[in-house]
Amino acid sequence: MKKVAVFNDTSGGRHFGCVAVMTNLVTLLLQNNMEPHFFWPVGVDWRSHKEEIVKHLDGLDAIIVNGEGTIHNDITRTRAASLLELGQFCRHELNKPCFLVNATLHNISDEGVSLLSQFDRIFVRDSNSENFLRTKAISTTRTFDLSLFGLIGKNY
């Protein structure tokens, strides 16, 4: 089984939708031969903890970034910018694949687009994000919103 880290763990606030996303994400990872070994919480900027994170990610195979919530206005929103930077960090500093999942993207700067291109794969949950990435020549796959997966995913 592959060992992975999950960034932007939204379950800590106990909001129903956020807990559902994380529960469904972990379930899907396990069903696809990936076991989460490290979780980084939503709202904590990973960039000021790089040294600590590098130690925790040693021996892991990949990084999963939960894009839950809209990643938008990366120029003015620190959280959005930090999530976008994870692809580049994983590629250039960790030499590990990094996947952005369950994302909705809006009002992303040119620098943000460049950062998005560093992810190994991107899975978005809406057609606007999918179309936006395609106009920027970034490959993407549209999937279910993970908060709904347990409700409708079993029927497909």
PDB file of C-alpha atoms in Angstrom:
ATOM      1  CA  MET A   1       0.000   0.000   0.000  1.00  0.00           C
ATOM      2  CA  LYS A   2       1.295   3.486  -0.901  1.00  0.00           C
ATOM      3  CA  LYS A   3       1.779   5.906   1.984  1.00  0.00           C
ATOM      4  CA  VAL A   4       0.434   9.421   1.461  1.00  0.00           C
ATOM      5  CA  ALA A   5       0.064  12.744   3.224  1.00  0.00           C
ATOM      6  CA  VAL A   6      -3.133  14.807   3.076  1.00  0.00           C
ATOM      7  CA  PHE A   7      -2.936  18.592   3.245  1.00  0.00           C
ATOM      8  CA  ASN A   8      -5.885  20.858   4.036  1.00  0.00           C
ATOM      9  CA  ASP A   9      -7.584  18.442   6.427  1.00  0.00           C
ATOM     10  CA  THR A  10     -10.902  20.175   6.958  1.00  0.00           C
ATOM     11  CA  SER A  11     -12.370  17.726   9.468  1.00  0.00           C
ATOM     12  CA  GLY A  12     -11.146  19.553  12.595  1.00  0.00           C
ATOM     13  CA  GLY A  13     -13.983  22.073  12.624  1.00  0.00           C
ATOM     14  CA  ARG A  14     -16.568  19.273  12.762  1.00  0.00           C
ATOM     15  CA  HIS A  15     -18.670  20.855   9.996  1.00  0.00           C
ATOM     16  CA  PHE A  16     -20.801  18.114   8.424  1.00  0.00           C
ATOM     17  CA  GLY A  17     -19.664  18.760   4.845  1.00  0.00           C
ATOM     18  CA  CYS A  18     -15.993  19.038   5.797  1.00  0.00           C
ATOM     19  CA  VAL A  19     -16.107  15.827   7.819  1.00  0.00           C
ATOM     20  CA  ALA A  20     -17.899  14.115   4.923  1.00  0.00           C
ATOM     21  CA  VAL A  21     -15.193  15.246   2.482  1.00  0.00           C
ATOM     22  CA  MET A  22     -12.371  13.948   4.643  1.00  0.00           C
ATOM     23  CA  THR A  23     -14.162  10.689   5.439  1.00  0.00           C
ATOM     24  CA  ASN A  24     -14.859  10.087   1.763  1.00  0.00           C
ATOM     25  CA  LEU A  25     -11.334  11.103   0.747  1.00  0.00           C
ATOM     26  CA  VAL A  26      -9.734   8.656   3.192  1.00  0.00           C
ATOM     27  CA  THR A  27     -12.149   5.912   2.111  1.00  0.00           C
ATOM     28  CA  LEU A  28     -11.322   6.457  -1.560  1.00  0.00           C
ATOM     29  CA  LEU A  29      -7.590   6.564  -0.870  1.00  0.00           C
ATOM     30  CA  LEU A  30      -7.755   3.256   0.998  1.00  0.00           C
ATOM     31  CA  GLN A  31      -9.864   1.692  -1.758  1.00  0.00           C
ATOM     32  CA  ASN A  32      -7.147   2.740  -4.218  1.00  0.00           C
ATOM     33  CA  ASN A  33      -4.226   1.263  -2.284  1.00  0.00           C
ATOM     34  CA  MET A  34      -3.159   4.509  -0.582  1.00  0.00           C
ATOM     35  CA  GLU A  35      -2.970   4.887   3.166  1.00  0.00           C
ATOM     36  CA  PRO A  36      -2.847   8.355   4.755  1.00  0.00           C
ATOM     37  CA  HIS A  37       0.002   8.611   7.282  1.00  0.00           C
ATOM     38  CA  PHE A  38       0.143  12.367   7.782  1.00  0.00           C
ATOM     39  CA  PHE A  39      -2.516  15.081   7.883  1.00  0.00           C
ATOM     40  CA  TRP A  40      -1.935  18.853   7.761  1.00  0.00           C
ATOM     41  CA  PRO A  41      -4.862  20.925   9.096  1.00  0.00           C
ATOM     42  CA  VAL A  42      -6.820  23.551   7.210  1.00  0.00           C
ATOM     43  CA  GLY A  43      -5.931  27.108   8.116  1.00  0.00           C
ATOM     44  CA  VAL A  44      -2.337  26.398   9.180  1.00  0.00           C
ATOM     45  CA  ASP A  45       0.142  27.729   6.634  1.00  0.00           C
ATOM     46  CA  TRP A  46       2.510  24.857   5.926  1.00  0.00           C
ATOM     47  CA  ARG A  47       5.185  27.163   4.497  1.00  0.00           C
ATOM     48  CA  SER A  48       6.399  28.297   7.929  1.00  0.00           C
ATOM     49  CA  HIS A  49       6.754  24.634   8.980  1.00  0.00           C
ATOM     50  CA  LYS A  50       8.761  23.289   6.032  1.00  0.00           C
ATOM     51  CA  GLU A  51      11.498  21.668   8.107  1.00  0.00           C
ATOM     52  CA  GLU A  52       8.986  19.805  10.274  1.00  0.00           C
ATOM     53  CA  ILE A  53       6.944  18.775   7.237  1.00  0.00           C
ATOM     54  CA  VAL A  54       9.946  17.447   5.325  1.00  0.00           C
ATOM     55  CA  LYS A  55      10.692  15.119   8.250  1.00  0.00           C
ATOM     56  CA  HIS A  56       7.103  13.855   8.369  1.00  0.00           C
ATOM     57  CA  LEU A  57       6.967  13.274   4.616  1.00  0.00           C
ATOM     58  CA  ASP A  58      10.168  11.243   4.484  1.00  0.00           C
ATOM     59  CA  GLY A  59       9.236   7.743   3.391  1.00  0.00           C
ATOM     60  CA  LEU A  60       5.863   8.742   2.011  1.00  0.00           C
ATOM     61  CA  ASP A  61       5.019   8.118  -1.633  1.00  0.00           C
ATOM     62  CA  ALA A  62       2.782  11.062  -2.541  1.00  0.00           C
ATOM     63  CA  ILE A  63       0.974  14.147  -1.290  1.00  0.00           C
ATOM     64  CA  ILE A  64      -2.768  14.725  -1.686  1.00  0.00           C
ATOM     65  CA  VAL A  65      -4.054  18.294  -1.439  1.00  0.00           C
ATOM     66  CA  ASN A  66      -7.719  18.600  -0.546  1.00  0.00           C
ATOM     67  CA  GLY A  67      -8.899  21.590  -2.555  1.00  0.00           C
ATOM     68  CA  GLU A  68     -12.191  21.694  -0.656  1.00  0.00           C
ATOM     69  CA  GLY A  69     -13.649  25.114  -0.638  1.00  0.00           C
ATOM     70  CA  THR A  70     -12.926  27.422  -3.482  1.00  0.00           C
ATOM     71  CA  ILE A  71      -9.295  28.169  -4.166  1.00  0.00           C
ATOM     72  CA  HIS A  72      -9.725  31.743  -5.324  1.00  0.00           C
ATOM     73  CA  ASN A  73      -8.074  35.134  -5.356  1.00  0.00           C
ATOM     74  CA  ASP A  74      -4.625  33.713  -4.688  1.00  0.00           C
ATOM     75  CA  ILE A  75      -3.035  37.170  -4.807  1.00  0.00           C
ATOM     76  CA  THR A  76      -4.997  38.365  -1.767  1.00  0.00           C
ATOM     77  CA  ARG A  77      -5.810  35.074  -0.005  1.00  0.00           C
ATOM     78  CA  THR A  78      -2.860  33.506   1.794  1.00  0.00           C
ATOM     79  CA  ARG A  79      -4.590  30.130   2.210  1.00  0.00           C
ATOM     80  CA  ALA A  80      -5.233  29.842  -1.513  1.00  0.00           C
ATOM     81  CA  ALA A  81      -1.651  30.790  -2.341  1.00  0.00           C
ATOM     82  CA  SER A  82      -0.225  28.277   0.129  1.00  0.00           C
ATOM     83  CA  LEU A  83      -2.293  25.420  -1.302  1.00  0.00           C
ATOM     84  CA  LEU A  84      -1.226  26.302  -4.840  1.00  0.00           C
ATOM     85  CA  GLU A  85       2.442  26.277  -3.792  1.00  0.00           C
ATOM     86  CA  LEU A  86       2.303  22.669  -2.608  1.00  0.00           C
ATOM     87  CA  GLY A  87       2.635  21.234  -6.126  1.00  0.00           C
ATOM     88  CA  GLN A  88       5.873  23.103  -6.755  1.00  0.00           C
ATOM     89  CA  PHE A  89       7.226  22.262  -3.285  1.00  0.00           C
ATOM     90  CA  CYS A  90       6.547  18.561  -3.792  1.00  0.00           C
ATOM     91  CA  ARG A  91       8.000  18.501  -7.291  1.00  0.00           C
ATOM     92  CA  HIS A  92      11.159  20.521  -6.701  1.00  0.00           C
ATOM     93  CA  GLU A  93      12.008  20.069  -3.023  1.00  0.00           C
ATOM     94  CA  LEU A  94      10.567  16.666  -2.113  1.00  0.00           C
ATOM     95  CA  ASN A  95      10.698  14.903  -5.492  1.00  0.00           C
ATOM     96  CA  LYS A  96       7.291  13.407  -4.747  1.00  0.00           C
ATOM     97  CA  PRO A  97       4.094  13.446  -6.786  1.00  0.00           C
ATOM     98  CA  CYS A  98       1.391  15.834  -5.631  1.00  0.00           C
ATOM     99  CA  PHE A  99      -2.303  15.657  -6.513  1.00  0.00           C
ATOM    100  CA  LEU A 100      -4.896  18.401  -6.099  1.00  0.00           C
ATOM    101  CA  VAL A 101      -8.347  16.881  -5.520  1.00  0.00           C
ATOM    102  CA  ASN A 102     -11.882  18.141  -4.917  1.00  0.00           C
ATOM    103  CA  ALA A 103     -10.989  21.649  -6.053  1.00  0.00           C
ATOM    104  CA  THR A 104     -12.996  24.572  -7.325  1.00  0.00           C
ATOM    105  CA  LEU A 105     -10.849  27.315  -8.827  1.00  0.00           C
ATOM    106  CA  HIS A 106     -11.772  30.955  -9.358  1.00  0.00           C
ATOM    107  CA  ASN A 107      -9.890  34.182 -10.110  1.00  0.00           C
ATOM    108  CA  ILE A 108      -6.449  32.583 -10.215  1.00  0.00           C
ATOM    109  CA  SER A 109      -3.485  34.810 -11.115  1.00  0.00           C
ATOM    110  CA  ASP A 110      -0.937  33.990 -13.815  1.00  0.00           C
ATOM    111  CA  GLU A 111       1.495  32.979 -11.056  1.00  0.00           C
ATOM    112  CA  GLY A 112      -1.218  30.744  -9.592  1.00  0.00           C
ATOM    113  CA  VAL A 113      -1.717  29.123 -12.999  1.00  0.00           C
ATOM    114  CA  SER A 114       2.010  28.455 -13.171  1.00  0.00           C
ATOM    115  CA  LEU A 115       1.829  26.839  -9.729  1.00  0.00           C
ATOM    116  CA  LEU A 116      -1.158  24.730 -10.758  1.00  0.00           C
ATOM    117  CA  SER A 117       0.887  23.343 -13.640  1.00  0.00           C
ATOM    118  CA  GLN A 118       3.285  21.825 -11.078  1.00  0.00           C
ATOM    119  CA  PHE A 119       0.703  19.353  -9.751  1.00  0.00           C
ATOM    120  CA  ASP A 120       0.956  15.854 -11.189  1.00  0.00           C
ATOM    121  CA  ARG A 121      -2.825  15.616 -11.552  1.00  0.00           C
ATOM    122  CA  ILE A 122      -5.725  17.894 -10.755  1.00  0.00           C
ATOM    123  CA  PHE A 123      -9.279  16.770 -10.032  1.00  0.00           C
ATOM    124  CA  VAL A 124     -11.904  19.527 -10.007  1.00  0.00           C
ATOM    125  CA  ARG A 125     -15.551  19.327  -9.038  1.00  0.00           C
ATOM    126  CA  ASP A 126     -17.119  21.787 -11.484  1.00  0.00           C
ATOM    127  CA  SER A 127     -17.141  22.529 -15.191  1.00  0.00           C
ATOM    128  CA  ASN A 128     -15.996  26.168 -14.806  1.00  0.00           C
ATOM    129  CA  SER A 129     -12.761  25.045 -13.129  1.00  0.00           C
ATOM    130  CA  GLU A 130     -12.332  22.324 -15.728  1.00  0.00           C
ATOM    131  CA  ASN A 131     -12.784  24.797 -18.594  1.00  0.00           C
ATOM    132  CA  PHE A 132     -10.473  27.339 -16.958  1.00  0.00           C
ATOM    133  CA  LEU A 133      -7.648  24.796 -16.640  1.00  0.00           C
ATOM    134  CA  ARG A 134      -8.115  23.592 -20.190  1.00  0.00           C
ATOM    135  CA  THR A 135      -7.807  27.143 -21.529  1.00  0.00           C
ATOM    136  CA  LYS A 136      -4.471  27.275 -19.696  1.00  0.00           C
ATOM    137  CA  ALA A 137      -3.388  23.913 -21.238  1.00  0.00           C
ATOM    138  CA  ILE A 138      -3.456  22.184 -17.839  1.00  0.00           C
ATOM    139  CA  SER A 139      -4.887  18.686 -17.847  1.00  0.00           C
ATOM    140  CA  THR A 140      -7.668  18.021 -15.382  1.00  0.00           C
ATOM    141  CA  THR A 141     -10.403  15.548 -14.562  1.00  0.00           C
ATOM    142  CA  ARG A 142     -13.864  16.540 -13.325  1.00  0.00           C
ATOM    143  CA  THR A 143     -15.203  14.358 -10.523  1.00  0.00           C
ATOM    144  CA  PHE A 144     -17.887  14.344  -7.843  1.00  0.00           C
ATOM    145  CA  ASP A 145     -17.698  16.816  -5.005  1.00  0.00           C
ATOM    146  CA  LEU A 146     -16.322  14.567  -2.274  1.00  0.00           C
ATOM    147  CA  SER A 147     -18.929  15.786   0.218  1.00  0.00           C
ATOM    148  CA  LEU A 148     -21.534  14.062  -1.960  1.00  0.00           C
ATOM    149  CA  PHE A 149     -19.613  10.927  -2.823  1.00  0.00           C
ATOM    150  CA  GLY A 150     -21.053   8.780  -0.043  1.00  0.00           C
ATOM    151  CA  LEU A 151     -24.566   9.830  -0.997  1.00  0.00           C
ATOM    152  CA  ILE A 152     -24.433   9.365  -4.752  1.00  0.00           C
ATOM    153  CA  GLY A 153     -21.167   7.598  -5.475  1.00  0.00           C
ATOM    154  CA  LYS A 154     -22.578   4.165  -4.593  1.00  0.00           C
ATOM    155  CA  ASN A 155     -25.131   4.463  -7.365  1.00  0.00           C
ATOM    156  CA  TYR A 156     -22.556   4.883 -10.143  1.00  0.00           C
TER     157      TYR A 156
END
